[in-house]
mmCIF file of N, CA, C and O in Angstrom:
data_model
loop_
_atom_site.group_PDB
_atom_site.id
_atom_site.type_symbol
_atom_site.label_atom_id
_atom_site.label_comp_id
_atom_site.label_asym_id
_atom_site.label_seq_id
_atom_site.Cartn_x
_atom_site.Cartn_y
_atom_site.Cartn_z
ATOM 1 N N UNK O 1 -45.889 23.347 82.492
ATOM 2 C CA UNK O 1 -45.127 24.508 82.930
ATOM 3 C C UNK O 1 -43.797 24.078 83.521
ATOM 4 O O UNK O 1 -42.848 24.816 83.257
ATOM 5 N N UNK O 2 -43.513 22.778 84.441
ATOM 6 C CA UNK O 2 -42.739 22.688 85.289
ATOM 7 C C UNK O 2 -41.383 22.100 83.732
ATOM 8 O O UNK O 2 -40.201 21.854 83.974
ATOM 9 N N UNK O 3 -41.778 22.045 82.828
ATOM 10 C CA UNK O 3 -40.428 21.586 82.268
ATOM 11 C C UNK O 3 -40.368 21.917 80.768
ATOM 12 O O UNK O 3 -39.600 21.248 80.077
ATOM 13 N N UNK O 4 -41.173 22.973 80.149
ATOM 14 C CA UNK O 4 -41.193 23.754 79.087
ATOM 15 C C UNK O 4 -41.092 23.451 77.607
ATOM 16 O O UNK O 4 -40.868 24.097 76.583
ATOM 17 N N UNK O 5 -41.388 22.028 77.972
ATOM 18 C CA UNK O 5 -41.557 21.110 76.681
ATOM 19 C C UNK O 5 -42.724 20.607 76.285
ATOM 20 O O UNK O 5 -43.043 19.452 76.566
ATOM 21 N N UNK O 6 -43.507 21.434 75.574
ATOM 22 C CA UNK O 6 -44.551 20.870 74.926
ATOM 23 C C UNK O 6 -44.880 21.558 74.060
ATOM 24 O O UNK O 6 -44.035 22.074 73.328
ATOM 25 N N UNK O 7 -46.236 21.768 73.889
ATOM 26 C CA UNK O 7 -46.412 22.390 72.528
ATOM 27 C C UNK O 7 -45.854 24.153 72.086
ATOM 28 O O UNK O 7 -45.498 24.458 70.948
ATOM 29 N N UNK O 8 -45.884 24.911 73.004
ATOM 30 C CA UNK O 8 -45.469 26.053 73.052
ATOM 31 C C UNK O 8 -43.816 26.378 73.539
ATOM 32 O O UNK O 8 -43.339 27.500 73.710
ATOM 33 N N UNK O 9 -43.241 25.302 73.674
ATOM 34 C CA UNK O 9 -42.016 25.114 73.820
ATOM 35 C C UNK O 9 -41.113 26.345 72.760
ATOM 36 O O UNK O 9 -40.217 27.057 73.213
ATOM 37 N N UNK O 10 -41.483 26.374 71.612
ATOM 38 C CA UNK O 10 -40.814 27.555 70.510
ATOM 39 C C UNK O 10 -40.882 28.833 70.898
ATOM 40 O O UNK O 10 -40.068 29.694 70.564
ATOM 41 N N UNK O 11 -42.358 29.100 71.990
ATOM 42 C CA UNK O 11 -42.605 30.458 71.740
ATOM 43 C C UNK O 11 -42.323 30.806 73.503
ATOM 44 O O UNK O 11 -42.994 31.768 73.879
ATOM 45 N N UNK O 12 -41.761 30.399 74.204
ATOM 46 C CA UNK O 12 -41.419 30.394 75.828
ATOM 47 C C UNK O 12 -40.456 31.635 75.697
ATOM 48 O O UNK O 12 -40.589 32.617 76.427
ATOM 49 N N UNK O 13 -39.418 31.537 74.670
ATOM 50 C CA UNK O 13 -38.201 32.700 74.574
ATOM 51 C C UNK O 13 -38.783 33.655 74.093
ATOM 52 O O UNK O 13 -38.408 34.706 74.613
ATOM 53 N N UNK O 14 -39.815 33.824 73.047
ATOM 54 C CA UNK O 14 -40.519 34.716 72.270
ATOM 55 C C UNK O 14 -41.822 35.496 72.908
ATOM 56 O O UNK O 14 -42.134 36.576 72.407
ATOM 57 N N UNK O 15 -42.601 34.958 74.023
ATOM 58 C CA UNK O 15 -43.477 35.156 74.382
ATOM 59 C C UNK O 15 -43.567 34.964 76.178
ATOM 60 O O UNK O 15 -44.461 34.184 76.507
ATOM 61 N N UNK O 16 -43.021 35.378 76.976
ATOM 62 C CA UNK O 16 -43.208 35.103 78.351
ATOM 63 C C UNK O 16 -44.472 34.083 78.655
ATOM 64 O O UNK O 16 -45.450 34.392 77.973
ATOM 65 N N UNK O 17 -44.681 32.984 79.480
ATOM 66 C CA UNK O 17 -45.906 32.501 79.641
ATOM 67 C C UNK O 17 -46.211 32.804 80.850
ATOM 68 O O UNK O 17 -47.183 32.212 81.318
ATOM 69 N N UNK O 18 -45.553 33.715 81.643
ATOM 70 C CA UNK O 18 -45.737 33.657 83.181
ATOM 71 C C UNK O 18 -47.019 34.313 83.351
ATOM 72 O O UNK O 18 -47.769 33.763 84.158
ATOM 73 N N UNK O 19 -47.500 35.489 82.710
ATOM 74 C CA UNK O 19 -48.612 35.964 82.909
ATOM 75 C C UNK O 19 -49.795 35.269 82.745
ATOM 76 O O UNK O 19 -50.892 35.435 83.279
ATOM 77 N N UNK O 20 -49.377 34.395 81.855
ATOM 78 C CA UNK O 20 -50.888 33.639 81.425
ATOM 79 C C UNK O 20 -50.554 32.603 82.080
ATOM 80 O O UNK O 20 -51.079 31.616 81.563
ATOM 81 N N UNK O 21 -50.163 32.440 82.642
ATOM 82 C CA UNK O 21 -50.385 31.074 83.687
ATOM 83 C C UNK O 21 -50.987 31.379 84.743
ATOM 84 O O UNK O 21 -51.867 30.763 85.344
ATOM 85 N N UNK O 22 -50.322 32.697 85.042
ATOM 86 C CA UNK O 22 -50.852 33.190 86.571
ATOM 87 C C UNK O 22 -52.606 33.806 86.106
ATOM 88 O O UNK O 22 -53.480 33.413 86.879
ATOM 89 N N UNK O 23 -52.953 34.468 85.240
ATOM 90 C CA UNK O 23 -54.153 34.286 84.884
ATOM 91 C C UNK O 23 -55.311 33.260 84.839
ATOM 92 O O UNK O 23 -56.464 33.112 85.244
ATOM 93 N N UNK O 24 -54.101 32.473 83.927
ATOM 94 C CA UNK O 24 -55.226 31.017 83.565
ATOM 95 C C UNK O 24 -55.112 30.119 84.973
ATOM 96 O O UNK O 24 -55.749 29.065 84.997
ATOM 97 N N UNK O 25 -54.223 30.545 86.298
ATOM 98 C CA UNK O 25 -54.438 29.722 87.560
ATOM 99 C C UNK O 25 -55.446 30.440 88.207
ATOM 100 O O UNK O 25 -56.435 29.850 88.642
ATOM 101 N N UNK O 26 -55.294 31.785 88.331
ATOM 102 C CA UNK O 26 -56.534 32.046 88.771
ATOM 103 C C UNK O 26 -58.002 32.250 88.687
ATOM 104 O O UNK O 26 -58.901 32.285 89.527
ATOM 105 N N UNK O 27 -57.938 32.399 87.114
ATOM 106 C CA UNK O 27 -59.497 32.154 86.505
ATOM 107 C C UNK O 27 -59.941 30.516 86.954
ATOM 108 O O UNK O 27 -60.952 30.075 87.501
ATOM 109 N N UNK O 28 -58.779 29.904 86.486
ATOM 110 C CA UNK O 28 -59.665 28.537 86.429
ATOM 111 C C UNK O 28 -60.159 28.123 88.148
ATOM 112 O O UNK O 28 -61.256 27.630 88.411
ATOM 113 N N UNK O 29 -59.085 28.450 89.198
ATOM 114 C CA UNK O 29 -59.650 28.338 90.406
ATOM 115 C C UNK O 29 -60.989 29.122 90.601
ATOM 116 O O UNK O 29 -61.802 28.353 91.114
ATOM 117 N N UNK O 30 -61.611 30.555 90.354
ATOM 118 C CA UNK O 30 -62.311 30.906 90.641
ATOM 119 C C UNK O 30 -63.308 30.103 89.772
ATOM 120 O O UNK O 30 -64.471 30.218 90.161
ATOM 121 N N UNK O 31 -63.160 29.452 88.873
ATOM 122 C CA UNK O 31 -64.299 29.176 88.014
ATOM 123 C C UNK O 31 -64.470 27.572 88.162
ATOM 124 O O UNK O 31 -64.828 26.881 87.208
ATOM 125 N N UNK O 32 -64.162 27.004 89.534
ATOM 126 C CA UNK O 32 -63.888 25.912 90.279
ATOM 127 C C UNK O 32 -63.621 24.734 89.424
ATOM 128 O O UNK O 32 -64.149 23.640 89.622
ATOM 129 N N UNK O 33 -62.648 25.026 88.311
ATOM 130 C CA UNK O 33 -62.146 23.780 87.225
ATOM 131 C C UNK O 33 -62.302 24.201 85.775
ATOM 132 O O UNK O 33 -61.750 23.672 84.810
ATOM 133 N N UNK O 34 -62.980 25.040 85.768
ATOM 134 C CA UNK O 34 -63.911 25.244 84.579
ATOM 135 C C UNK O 34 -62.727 24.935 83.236
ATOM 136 O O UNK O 34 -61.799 25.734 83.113
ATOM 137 N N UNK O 35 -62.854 23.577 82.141
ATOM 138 C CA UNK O 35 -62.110 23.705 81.071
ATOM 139 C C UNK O 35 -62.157 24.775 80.153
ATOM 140 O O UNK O 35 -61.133 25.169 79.594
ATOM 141 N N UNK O 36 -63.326 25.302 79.944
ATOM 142 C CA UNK O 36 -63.407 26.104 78.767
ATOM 143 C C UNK O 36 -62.588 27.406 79.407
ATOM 144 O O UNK O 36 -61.654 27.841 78.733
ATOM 145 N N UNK O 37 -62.898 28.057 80.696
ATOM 146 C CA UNK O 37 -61.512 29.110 80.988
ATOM 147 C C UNK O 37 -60.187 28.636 80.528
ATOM 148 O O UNK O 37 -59.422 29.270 79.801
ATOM 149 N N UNK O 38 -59.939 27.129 81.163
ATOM 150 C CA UNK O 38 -58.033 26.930 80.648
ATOM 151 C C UNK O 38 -58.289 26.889 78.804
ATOM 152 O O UNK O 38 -57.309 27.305 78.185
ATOM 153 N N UNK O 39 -59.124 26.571 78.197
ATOM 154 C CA UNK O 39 -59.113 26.507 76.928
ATOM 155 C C UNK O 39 -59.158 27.748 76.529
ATOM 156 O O UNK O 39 -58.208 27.942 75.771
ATOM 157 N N UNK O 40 -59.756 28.625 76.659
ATOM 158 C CA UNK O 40 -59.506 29.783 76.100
ATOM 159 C C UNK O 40 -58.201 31.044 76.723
ATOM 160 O O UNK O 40 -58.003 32.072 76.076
ATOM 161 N N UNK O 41 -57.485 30.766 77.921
ATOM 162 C CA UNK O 41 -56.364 31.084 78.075
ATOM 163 C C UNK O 41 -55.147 30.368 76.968
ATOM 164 O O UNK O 41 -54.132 30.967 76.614
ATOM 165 N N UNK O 42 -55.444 29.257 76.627
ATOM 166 C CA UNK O 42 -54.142 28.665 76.011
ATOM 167 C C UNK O 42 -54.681 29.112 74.457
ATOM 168 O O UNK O 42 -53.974 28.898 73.472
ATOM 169 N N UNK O 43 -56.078 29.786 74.354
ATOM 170 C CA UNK O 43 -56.131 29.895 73.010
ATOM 171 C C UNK O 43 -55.336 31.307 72.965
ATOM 172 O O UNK O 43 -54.497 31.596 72.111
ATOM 173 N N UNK O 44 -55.659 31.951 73.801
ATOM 174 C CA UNK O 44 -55.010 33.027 73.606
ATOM 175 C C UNK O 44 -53.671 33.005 73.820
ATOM 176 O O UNK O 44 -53.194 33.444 72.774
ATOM 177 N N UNK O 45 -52.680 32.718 74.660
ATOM 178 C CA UNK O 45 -51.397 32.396 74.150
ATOM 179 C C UNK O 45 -50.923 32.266 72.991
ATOM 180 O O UNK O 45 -50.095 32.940 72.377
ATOM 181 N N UNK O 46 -51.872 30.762 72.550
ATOM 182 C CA UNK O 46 -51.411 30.230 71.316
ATOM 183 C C UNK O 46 -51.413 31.428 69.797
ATOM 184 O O UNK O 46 -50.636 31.425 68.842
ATOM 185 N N UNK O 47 -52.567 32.334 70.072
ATOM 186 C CA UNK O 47 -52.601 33.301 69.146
ATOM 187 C C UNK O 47 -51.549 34.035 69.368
ATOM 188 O O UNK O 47 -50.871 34.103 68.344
ATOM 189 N N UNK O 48 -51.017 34.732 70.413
ATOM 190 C CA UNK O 48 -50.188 36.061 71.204
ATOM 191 C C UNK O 48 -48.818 35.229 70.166
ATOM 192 O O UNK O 48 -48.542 35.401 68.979
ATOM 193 N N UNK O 49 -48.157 34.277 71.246
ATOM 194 C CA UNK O 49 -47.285 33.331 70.121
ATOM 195 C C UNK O 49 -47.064 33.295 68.738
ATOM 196 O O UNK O 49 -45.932 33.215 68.261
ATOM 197 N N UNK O 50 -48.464 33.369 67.827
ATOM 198 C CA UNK O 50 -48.660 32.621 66.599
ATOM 199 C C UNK O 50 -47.982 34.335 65.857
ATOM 200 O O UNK O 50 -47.011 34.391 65.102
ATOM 201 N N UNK O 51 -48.899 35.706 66.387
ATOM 202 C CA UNK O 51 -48.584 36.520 65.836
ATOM 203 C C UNK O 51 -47.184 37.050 65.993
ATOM 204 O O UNK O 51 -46.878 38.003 65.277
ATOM 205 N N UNK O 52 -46.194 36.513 66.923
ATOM 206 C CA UNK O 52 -45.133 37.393 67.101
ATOM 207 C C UNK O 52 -44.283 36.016 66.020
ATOM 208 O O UNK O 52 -43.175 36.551 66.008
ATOM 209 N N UNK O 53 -44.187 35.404 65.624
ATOM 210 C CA UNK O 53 -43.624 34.569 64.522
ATOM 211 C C UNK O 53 -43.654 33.256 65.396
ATOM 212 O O UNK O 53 -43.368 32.454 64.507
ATOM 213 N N UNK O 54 -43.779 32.623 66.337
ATOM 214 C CA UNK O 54 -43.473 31.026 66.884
ATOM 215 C C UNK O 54 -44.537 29.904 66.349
ATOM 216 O O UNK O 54 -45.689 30.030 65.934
ATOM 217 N N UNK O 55 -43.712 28.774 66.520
ATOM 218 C CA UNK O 55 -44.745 27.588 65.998
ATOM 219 C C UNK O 55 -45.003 27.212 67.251
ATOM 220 O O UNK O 55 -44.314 27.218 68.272
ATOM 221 N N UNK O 56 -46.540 26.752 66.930
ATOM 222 C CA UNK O 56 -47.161 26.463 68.445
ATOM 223 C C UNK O 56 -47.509 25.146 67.610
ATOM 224 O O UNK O 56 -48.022 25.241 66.495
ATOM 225 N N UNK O 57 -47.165 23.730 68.281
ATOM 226 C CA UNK O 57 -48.105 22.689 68.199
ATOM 227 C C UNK O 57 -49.142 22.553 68.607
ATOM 228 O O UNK O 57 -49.795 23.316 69.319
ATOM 229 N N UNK O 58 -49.390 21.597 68.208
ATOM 230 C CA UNK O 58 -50.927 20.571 68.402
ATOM 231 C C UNK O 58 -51.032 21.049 70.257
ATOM 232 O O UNK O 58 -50.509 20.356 71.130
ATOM 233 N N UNK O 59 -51.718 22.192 70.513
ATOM 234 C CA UNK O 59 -51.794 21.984 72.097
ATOM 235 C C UNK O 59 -53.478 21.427 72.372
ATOM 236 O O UNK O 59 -53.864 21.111 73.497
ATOM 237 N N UNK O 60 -54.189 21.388 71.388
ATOM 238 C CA UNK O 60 -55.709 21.340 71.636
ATOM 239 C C UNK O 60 -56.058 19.480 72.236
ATOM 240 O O UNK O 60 -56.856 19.156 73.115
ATOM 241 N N UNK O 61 -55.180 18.566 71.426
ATOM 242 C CA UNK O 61 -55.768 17.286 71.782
ATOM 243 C C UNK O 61 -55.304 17.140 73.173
ATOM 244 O O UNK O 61 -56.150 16.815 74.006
ATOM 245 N N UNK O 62 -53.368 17.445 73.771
ATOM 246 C CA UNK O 62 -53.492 16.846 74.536
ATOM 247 C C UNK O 62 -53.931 17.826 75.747
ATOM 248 O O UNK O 62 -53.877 17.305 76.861
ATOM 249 N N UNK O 63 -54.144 18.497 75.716
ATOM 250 C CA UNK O 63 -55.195 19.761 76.538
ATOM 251 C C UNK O 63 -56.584 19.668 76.428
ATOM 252 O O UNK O 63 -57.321 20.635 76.620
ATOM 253 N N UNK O 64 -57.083 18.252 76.047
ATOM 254 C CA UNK O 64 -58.381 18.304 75.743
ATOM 255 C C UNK O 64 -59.247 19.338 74.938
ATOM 256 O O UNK O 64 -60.336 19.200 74.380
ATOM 257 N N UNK O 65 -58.700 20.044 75.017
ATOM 258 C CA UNK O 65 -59.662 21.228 74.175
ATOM 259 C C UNK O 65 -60.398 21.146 72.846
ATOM 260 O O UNK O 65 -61.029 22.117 72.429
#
């Protein structure tokens, strides 16, 4: 987040990420780490993104997912 270069880097102008961050910070705190919450927040981005036209890279390896 802090420097907007990575895989969703294309779709930042196309797609706000602020909401889903603030989502995917607070699910994952309540769900005391839980990966599969941050994995399925960035899946959904990555879809939200995919349908409005942006290329989303490879976010799954280095996100563990």
């Amino acid at each position: 987040k802090k420097s907007f270069q990575g895989p969703f880097k294309a779709c930042h102008d196309i797609v706000s990420p602020r909401d889903f961050y603030r989502h995917c910070l607070y699910d994952v705190c309540m769900s005391n780490g839980a990966k599969k919450i941050l994995c399925q927040v960035l899946e959904a981005y990555a879809s939200t993104c995919k349908k409005h036209g942006a290329i989303v890279r490879d976010w799954r390896t280095p996100s563990g997912c």
